[in-house]
Short mmCIF file of C-alpha atoms and ligand atoms in Angstrom, two decimals:
data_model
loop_
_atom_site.label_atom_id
_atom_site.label_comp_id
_atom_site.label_asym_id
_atom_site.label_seq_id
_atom_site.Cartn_x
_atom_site.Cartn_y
_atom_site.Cartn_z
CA UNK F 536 93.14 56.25 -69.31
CA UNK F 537 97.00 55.96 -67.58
CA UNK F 538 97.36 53.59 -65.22
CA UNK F 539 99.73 56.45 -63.16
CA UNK F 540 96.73 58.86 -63.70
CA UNK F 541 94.93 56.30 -60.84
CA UNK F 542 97.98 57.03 -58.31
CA UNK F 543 99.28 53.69 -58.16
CA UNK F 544 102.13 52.85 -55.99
CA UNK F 545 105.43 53.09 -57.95
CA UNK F 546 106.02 49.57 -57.91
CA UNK F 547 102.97 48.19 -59.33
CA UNK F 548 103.27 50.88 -61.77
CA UNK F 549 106.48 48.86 -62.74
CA UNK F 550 104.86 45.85 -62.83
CA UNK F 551 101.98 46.63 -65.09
CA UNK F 552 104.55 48.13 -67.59
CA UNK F 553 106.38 44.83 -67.05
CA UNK F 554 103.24 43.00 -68.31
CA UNK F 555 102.96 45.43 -71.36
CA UNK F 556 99.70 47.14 -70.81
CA UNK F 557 99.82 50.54 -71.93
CA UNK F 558 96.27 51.56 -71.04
CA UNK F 559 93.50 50.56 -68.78
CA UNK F 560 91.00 48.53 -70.80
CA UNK F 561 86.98 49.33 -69.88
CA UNK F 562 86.68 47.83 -67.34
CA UNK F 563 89.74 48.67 -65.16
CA UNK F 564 88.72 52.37 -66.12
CA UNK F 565 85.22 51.92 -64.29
CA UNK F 566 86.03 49.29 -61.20
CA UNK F 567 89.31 50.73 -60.07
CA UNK F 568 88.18 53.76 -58.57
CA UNK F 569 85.58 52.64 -56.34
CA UNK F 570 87.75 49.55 -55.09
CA UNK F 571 90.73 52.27 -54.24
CA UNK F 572 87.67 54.22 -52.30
CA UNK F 573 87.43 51.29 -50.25
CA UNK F 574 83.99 50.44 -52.18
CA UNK F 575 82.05 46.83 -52.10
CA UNK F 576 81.38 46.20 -56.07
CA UNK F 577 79.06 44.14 -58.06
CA UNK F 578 80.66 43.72 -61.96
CA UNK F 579 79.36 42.37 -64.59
CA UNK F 580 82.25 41.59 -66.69
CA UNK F 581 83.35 38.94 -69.06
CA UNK F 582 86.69 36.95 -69.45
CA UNK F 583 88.85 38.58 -71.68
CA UNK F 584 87.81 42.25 -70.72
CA UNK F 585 90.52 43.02 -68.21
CA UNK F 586 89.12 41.82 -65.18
CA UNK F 587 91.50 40.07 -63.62
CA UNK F 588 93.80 43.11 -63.32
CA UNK F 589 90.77 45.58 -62.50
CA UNK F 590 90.27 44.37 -59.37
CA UNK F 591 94.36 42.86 -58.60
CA UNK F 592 96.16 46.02 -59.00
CA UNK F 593 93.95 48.31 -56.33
CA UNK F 594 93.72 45.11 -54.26
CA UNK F 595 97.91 45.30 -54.80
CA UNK F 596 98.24 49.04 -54.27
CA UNK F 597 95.91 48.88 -50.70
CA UNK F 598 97.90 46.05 -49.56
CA UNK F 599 101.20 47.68 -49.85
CA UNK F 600 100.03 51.22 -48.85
CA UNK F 601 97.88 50.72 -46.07
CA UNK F 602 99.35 48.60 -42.69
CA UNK F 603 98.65 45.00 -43.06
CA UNK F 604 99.22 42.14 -40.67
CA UNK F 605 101.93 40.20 -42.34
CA UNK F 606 101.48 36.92 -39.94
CA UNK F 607 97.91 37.01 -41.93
CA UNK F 608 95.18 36.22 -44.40
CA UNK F 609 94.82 40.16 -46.12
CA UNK F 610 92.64 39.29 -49.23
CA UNK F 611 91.01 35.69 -50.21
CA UNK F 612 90.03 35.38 -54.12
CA UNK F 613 87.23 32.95 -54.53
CA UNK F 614 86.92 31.03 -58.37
CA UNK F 615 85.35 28.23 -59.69
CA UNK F 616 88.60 25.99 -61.14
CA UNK F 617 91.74 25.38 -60.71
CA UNK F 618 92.91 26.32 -63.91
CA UNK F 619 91.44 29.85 -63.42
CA UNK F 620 93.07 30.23 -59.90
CA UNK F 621 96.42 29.22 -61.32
CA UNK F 622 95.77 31.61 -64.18
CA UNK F 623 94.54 34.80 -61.22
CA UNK F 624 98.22 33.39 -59.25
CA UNK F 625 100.60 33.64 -62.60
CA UNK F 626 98.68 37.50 -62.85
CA UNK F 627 99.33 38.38 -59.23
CA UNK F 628 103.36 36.73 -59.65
CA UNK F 629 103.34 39.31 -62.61
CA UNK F 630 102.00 42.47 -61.26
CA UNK F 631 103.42 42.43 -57.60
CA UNK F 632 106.61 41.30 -58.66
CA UNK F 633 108.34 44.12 -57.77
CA UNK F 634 106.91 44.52 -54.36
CA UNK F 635 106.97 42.33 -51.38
CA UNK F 636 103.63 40.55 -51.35
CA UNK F 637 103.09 37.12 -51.22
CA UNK F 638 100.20 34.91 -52.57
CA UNK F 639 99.22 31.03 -53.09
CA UNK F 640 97.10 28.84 -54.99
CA UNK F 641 94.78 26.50 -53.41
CA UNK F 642 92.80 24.43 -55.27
CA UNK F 643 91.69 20.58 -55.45
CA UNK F 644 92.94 17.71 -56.97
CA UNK F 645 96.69 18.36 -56.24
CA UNK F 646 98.44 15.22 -54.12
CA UNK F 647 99.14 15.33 -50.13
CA UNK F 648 102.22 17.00 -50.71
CA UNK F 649 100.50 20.30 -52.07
CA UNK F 650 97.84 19.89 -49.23
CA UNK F 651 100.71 20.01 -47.01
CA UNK F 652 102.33 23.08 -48.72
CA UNK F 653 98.67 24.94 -49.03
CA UNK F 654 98.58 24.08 -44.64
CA UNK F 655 101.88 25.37 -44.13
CA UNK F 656 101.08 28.99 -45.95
CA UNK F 657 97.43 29.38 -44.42
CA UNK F 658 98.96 28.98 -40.86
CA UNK F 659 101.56 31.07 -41.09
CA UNK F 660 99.85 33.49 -43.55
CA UNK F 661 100.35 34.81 -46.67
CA UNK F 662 98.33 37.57 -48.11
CA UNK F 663 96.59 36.99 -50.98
CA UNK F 664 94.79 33.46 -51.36
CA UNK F 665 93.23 32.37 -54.55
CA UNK F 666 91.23 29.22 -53.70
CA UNK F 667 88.51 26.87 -55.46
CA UNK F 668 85.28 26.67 -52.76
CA UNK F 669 86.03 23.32 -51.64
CA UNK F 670 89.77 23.03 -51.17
CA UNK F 671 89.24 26.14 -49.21
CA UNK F 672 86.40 24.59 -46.51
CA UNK F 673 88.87 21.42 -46.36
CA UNK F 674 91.15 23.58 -44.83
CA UNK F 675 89.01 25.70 -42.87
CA UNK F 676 87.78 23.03 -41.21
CA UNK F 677 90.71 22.51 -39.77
CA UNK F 678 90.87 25.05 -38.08
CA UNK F 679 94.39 26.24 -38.50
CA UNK F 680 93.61 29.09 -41.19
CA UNK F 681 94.28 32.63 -40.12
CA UNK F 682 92.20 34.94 -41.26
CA UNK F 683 91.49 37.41 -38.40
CA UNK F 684 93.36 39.82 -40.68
CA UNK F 685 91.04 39.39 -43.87
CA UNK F 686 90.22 42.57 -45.43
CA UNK F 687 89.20 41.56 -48.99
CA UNK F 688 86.95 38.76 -50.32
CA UNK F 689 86.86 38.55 -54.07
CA UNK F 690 84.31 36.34 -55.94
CA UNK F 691 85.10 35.74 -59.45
CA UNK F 692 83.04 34.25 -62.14
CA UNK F 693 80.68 33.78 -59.87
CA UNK F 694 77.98 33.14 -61.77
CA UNK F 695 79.83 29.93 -63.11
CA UNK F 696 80.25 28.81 -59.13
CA UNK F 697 76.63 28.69 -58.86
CA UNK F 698 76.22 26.77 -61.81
CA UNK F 699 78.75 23.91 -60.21
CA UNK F 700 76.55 24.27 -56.87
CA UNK F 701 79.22 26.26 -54.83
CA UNK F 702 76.56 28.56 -52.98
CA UNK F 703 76.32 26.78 -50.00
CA UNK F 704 80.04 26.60 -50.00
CA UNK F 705 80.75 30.19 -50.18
CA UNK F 706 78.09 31.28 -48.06
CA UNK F 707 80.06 28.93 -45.72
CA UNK F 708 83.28 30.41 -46.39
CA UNK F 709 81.82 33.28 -45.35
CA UNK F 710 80.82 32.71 -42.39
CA UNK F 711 84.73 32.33 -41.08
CA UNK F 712 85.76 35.40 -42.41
CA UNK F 713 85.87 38.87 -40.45
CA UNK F 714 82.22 41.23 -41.01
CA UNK F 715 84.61 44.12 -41.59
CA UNK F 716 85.62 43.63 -44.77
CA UNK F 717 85.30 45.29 -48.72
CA UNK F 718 83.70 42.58 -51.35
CA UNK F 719 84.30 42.61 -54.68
CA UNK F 720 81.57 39.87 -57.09
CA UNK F 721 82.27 39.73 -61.01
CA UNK F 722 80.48 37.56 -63.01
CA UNK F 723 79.85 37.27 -66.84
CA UNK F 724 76.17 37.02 -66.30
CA UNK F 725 73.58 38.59 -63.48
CA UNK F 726 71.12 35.84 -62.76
CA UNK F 727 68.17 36.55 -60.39
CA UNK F 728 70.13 33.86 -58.39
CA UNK F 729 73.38 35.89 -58.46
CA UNK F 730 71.26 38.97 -56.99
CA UNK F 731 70.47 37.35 -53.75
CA UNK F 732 74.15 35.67 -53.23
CA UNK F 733 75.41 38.97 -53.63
CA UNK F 734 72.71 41.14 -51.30
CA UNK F 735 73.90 38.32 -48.41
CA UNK F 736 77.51 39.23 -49.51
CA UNK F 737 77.67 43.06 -50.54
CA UNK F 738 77.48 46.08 -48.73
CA UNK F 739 75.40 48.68 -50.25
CA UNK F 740 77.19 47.89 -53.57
CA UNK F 741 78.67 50.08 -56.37
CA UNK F 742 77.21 48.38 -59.64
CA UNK F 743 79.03 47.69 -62.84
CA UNK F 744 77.64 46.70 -65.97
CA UNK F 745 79.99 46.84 -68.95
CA UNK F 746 77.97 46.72 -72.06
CA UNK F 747 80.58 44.58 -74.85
CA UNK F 748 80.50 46.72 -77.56
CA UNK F 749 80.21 44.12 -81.22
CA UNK F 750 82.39 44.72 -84.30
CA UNK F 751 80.17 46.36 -87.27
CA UNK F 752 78.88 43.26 -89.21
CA UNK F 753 80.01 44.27 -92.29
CA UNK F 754 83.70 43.56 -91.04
CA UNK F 755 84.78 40.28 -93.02
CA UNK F 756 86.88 38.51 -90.00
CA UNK F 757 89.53 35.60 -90.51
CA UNK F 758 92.14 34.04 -88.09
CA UNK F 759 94.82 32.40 -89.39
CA UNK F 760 95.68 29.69 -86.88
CA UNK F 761 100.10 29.42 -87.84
CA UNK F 762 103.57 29.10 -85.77
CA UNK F 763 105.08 32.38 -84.82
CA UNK F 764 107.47 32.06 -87.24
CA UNK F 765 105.59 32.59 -90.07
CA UNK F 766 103.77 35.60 -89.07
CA UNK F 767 106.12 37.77 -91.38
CA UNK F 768 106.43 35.56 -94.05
CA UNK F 769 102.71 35.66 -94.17
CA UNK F 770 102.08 39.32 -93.87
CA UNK F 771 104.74 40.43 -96.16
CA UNK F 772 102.35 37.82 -98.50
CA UNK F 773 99.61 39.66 -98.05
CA UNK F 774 100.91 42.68 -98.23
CA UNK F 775 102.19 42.06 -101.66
CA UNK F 776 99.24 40.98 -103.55
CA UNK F 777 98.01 44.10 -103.45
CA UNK F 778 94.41 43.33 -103.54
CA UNK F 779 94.48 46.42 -100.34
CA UNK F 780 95.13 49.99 -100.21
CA UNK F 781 95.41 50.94 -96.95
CA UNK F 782 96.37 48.43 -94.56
CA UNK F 783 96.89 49.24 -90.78
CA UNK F 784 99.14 46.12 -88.70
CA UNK F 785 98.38 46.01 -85.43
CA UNK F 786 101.05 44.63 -82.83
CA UNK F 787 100.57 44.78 -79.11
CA UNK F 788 104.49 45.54 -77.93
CA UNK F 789 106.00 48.25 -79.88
CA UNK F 790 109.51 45.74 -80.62
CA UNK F 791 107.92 44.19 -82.45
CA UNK F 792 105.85 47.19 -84.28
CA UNK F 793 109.58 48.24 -84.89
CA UNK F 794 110.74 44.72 -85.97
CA UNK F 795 108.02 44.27 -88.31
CA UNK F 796 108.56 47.51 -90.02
CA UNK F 797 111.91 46.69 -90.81
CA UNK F 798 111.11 44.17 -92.16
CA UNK F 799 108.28 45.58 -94.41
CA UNK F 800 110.57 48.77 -95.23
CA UNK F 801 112.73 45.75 -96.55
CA UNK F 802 110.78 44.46 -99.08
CA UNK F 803 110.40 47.97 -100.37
CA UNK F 804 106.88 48.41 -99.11
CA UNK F 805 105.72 51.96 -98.48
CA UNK F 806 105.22 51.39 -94.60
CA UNK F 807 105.55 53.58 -91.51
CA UNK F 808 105.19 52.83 -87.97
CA UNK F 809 103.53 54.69 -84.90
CA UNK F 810 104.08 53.45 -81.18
CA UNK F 811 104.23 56.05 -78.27
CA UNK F 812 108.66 55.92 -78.36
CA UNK F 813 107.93 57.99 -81.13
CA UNK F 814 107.13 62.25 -80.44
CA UNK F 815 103.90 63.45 -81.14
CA UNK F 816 105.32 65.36 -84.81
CA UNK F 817 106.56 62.24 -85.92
CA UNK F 818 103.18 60.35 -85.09
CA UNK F 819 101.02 63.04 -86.50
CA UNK F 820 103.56 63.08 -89.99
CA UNK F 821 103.27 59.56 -90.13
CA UNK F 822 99.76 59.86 -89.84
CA UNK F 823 99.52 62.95 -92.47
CA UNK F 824 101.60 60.36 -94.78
CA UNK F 825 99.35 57.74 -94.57
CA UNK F 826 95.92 60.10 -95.26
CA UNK F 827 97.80 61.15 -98.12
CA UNK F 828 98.56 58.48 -99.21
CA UNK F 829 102.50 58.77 -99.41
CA UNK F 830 102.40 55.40 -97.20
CA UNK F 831 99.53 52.50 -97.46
CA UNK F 832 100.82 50.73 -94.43
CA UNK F 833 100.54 51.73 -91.50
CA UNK F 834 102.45 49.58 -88.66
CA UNK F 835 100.93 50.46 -84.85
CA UNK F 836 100.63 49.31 -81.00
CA UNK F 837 96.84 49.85 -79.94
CA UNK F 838 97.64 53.69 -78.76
CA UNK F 839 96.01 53.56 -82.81
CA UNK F 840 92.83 51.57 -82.02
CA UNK F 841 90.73 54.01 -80.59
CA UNK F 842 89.59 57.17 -81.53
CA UNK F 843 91.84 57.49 -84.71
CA UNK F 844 89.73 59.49 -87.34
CA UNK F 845 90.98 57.45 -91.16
CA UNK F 846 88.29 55.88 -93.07
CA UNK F 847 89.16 54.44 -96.01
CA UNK F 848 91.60 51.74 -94.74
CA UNK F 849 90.23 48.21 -96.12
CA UNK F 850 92.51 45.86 -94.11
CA UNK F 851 93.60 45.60 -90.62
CA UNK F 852 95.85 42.84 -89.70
CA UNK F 853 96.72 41.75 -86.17
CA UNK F 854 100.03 40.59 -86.30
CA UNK F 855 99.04 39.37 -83.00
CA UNK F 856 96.07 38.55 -80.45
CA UNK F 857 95.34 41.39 -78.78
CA UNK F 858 95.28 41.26 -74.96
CA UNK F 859 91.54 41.77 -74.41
CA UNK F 860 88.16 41.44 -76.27
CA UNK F 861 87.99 45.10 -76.53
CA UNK F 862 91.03 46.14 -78.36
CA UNK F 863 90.37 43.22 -80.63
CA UNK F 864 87.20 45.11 -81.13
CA UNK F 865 88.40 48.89 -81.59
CA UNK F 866 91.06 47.38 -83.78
CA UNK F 867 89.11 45.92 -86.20
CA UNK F 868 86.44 48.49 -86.07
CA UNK F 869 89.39 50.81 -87.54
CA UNK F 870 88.20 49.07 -91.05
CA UNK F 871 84.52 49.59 -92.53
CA UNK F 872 83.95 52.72 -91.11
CA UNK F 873 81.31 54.57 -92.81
CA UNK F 874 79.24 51.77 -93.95
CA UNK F 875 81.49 50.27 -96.36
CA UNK F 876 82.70 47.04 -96.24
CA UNK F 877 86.42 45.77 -94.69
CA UNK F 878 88.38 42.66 -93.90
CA UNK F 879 89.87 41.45 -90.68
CA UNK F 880 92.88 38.86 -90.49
CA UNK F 881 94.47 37.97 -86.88
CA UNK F 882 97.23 36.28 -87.31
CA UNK F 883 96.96 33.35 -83.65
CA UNK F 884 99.76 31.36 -82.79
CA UNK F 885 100.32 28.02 -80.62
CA UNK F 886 100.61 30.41 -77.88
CA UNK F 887 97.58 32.46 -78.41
CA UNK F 888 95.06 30.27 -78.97
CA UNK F 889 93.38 30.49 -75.78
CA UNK F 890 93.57 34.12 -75.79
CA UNK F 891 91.95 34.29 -79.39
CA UNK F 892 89.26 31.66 -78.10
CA UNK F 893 88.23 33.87 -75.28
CA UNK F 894 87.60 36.83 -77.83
CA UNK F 895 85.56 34.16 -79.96
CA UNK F 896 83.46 33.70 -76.30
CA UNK F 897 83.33 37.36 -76.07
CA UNK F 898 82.06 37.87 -79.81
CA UNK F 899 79.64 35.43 -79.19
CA UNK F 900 80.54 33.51 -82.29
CA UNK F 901 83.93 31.62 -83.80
CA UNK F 902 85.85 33.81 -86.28
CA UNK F 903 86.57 31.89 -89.71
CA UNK F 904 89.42 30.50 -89.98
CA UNK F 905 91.55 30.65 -93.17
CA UNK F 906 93.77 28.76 -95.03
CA UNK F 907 97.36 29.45 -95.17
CA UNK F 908 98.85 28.64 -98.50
CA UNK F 909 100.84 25.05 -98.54
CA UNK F 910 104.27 27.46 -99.73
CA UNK F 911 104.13 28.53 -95.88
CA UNK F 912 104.79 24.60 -94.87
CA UNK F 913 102.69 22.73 -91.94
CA UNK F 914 100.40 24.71 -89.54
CA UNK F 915 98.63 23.97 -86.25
CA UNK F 916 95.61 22.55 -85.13
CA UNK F 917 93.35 25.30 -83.74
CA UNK F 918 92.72 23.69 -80.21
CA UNK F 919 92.95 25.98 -77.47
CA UNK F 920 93.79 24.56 -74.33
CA UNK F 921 91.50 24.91 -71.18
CA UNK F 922 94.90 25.66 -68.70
CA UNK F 923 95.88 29.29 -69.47
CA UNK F 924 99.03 30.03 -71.69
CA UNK F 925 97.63 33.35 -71.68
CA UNK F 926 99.85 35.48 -68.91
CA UNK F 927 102.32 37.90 -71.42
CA UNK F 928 104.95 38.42 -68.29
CA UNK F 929 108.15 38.47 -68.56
CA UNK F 930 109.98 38.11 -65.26
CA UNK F 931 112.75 41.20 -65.31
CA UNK F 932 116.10 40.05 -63.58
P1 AMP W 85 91.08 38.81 -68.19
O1 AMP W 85 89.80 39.39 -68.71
O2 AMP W 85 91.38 39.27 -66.83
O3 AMP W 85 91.08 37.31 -68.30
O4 AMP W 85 92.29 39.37 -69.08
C1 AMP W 85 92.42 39.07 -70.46
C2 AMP W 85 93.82 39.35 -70.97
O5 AMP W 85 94.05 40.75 -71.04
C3 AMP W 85 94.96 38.80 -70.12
O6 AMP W 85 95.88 38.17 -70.98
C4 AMP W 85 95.59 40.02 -69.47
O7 AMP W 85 96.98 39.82 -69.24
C5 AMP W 85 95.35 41.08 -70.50
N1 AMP W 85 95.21 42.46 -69.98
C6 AMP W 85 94.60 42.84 -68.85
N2 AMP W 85 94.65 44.18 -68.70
C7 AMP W 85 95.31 44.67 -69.78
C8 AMP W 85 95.65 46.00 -70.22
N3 AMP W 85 95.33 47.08 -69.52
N4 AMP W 85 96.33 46.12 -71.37
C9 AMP W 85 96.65 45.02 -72.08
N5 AMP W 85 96.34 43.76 -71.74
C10 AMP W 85 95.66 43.57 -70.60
#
């Protein structure tokens, strides 16, 4: 699915291209209807599926389209850590940058001078608030917090704020905010104790569960943990030793689908490359090429992870992480189709490593990781940082 076949505003339209996602991922495809309808939900959704922007871009798109009160508190986004409220802040800086609406972080641990900053913006309002349970009750004890205007309450991970103890604290929270409002709860896991926070929380609820579909096990996965600037060395590498036939390279930004080709076509490899800047006959010859046989490599954004009907291709490499546990998924499932047997590599750099560790959480299990030949020179540590490198946006002047 389109993101402009959901009717979003123009301008959020502009930022999600700005981000680079070319498609909704599951879970935006099932939440953001019912949240546009005005709808309380209940999701069961892991990191790494999406979720973030499922539920910011129709909180974005009613904020802008529908009259607000600007001197207000419009939407308050509830999380367990700081780090994750910093990370849901960078995502809303991304996607609403090319509208008018303002948002701030508010979170513990920070010195008086932040407090200060975080007092300033509740009292004069600002309208989206991502907040940790109790920074947000230090303030609201105060007093000074305006939130007569609060239309939206979003609890996220919320089954990891009742592990830290935070249901008394949001059930507090709660308790300042207007009745009139539409909830939104996601959480990785639905605990009987999840159930009755949310029936105190949730109007007649529209429920979410979406199942995590698992790679075939026959796929043979390896991550290659290396500095950006080998990537290309590295694939042309294992391009070369011809040990595959039919390769598919998966990038997530079409540049670089076009850069790497280049590249490839350089080294006189028999390589072609399919991205949506190219016309449907060109795709489709490409594609007819490749079948045939006439190519082996095939170099592609994820408009060729799903529902692409080629079964004999033994290697898919991800030239990079891909943005969510799903297209990691329907990119390597591309490989061992019909019961035989295919290899993996993702290719992670310094940068990615958080990303690629959330897919490992959403796998359930650590990929291997292999060993890049000494010729390449030096290559990271795989330690992915807590803090979140992962936001892709590039701020357009
Ligand atoms: P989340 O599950 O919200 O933590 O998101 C995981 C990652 O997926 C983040 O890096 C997002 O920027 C990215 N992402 C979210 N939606 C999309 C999409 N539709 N296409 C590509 N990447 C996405």
């Amino acid at each position: 699915m389109k993101f402009i076949d959901l009717g979003l505003d123009q301008r959020i339209l502009e930022g999600i291209d700005a981000m680079g996602y070319e498609t909704a991922t599951p879970v935006q495809q099932q939440v953001m209807v019912p949240i546009l309808e005005g709808k309380d939900i209940i999701a069961a959704a892991q990191t790494g599926t999406g979720k973030t922007a499922a539920f910011l871009l129709p909180l974005l798109h009613r904020l802008i389209t529908s009259p607000h009160q600007s001197g207000d508190i419009n939407a308050m986004i509830i999380v367990p850590t700081r780090e994750l409220a910093i990370q849901i802040a960078e995502s809303i800086e991304g996607l609403s940058y090319f509208t008018d609406v303002s948002s701030i972080a508010v979170y513990g641990g920070g010195d008086g001078n932040s407090f200060t900053a975080e007092k300033k913006a509740l009292t004069s309002g600002v309208d989206i608030v991502v907040c940790t349970p109790g920074r947000m009750i230090a303030h609201l004890n105060m007093g000074y917090v305006k939130l007569k205007g609060l239309k939206y309450l979003i609890l996220d991970e919320a089954d990891r704020m009742l592990d830290m103890g935070f249901s008394d604290d949001i059930a507090k929270i709660t308790t300042f905010l207007p009745v009139q409002r539409q909830n939104l709860l996601f959480s990785a896991t639905m605990p009987v104790k999840m159930r009755e926070l949310a029936k105190k929380i949730l109007k007649d609820p529209v429920e979410i569960n979406i199942a995590i579909s698992k790679p075939p096990e026959q796929i043979i996965q390896k991550a290659f943990i290396v500095y950006e600037a080998q990537k290309v060395p590295i694939i042309k590498d294992m391009l070369h030793s011809k040990r595959f036939t039919k390769v598919i390279v998966f990038c997530s930004k079409k540049q670089n689908v076009k850069q790497l080709t280049a590249e490839l076509k350089k080294v006189k490899l028999l390589v072609e490359e399919i991205h949506s800047d190219l016309d449907q006959k060109s795709r489709e010859q490409y594609l007819q090429d490749f079948r045939n046989q006439k190519t082996n490599i095939l170099v592609a954004t994820d408009i060729l992870s799903r529902g692409i009907d080629i079964d004999d291709i033994d290697l898919v490499i991800n030239y990079d992480v891909p943005n969510d546990g799903e297209d990691y998924i329907h990119r390597i499932g591309r490989t061992a189709r019909a019961a035989t047997s295919g290899t993996a590599f993702t290719l992670v750099s310094e940068k990615e490593q958080r990303k690629f560790a959330d897919i490992e959480e959403l796998l359930g299990l650590p990929v291997i990781k292999g060993k890049v030949p000494d010729e390449f020179g030096p290559t990271p540590e795989y330690a992915p940082k807590k803090s979140s490198t992962r936001n892709n946006f590039k701020r357009r002047k």
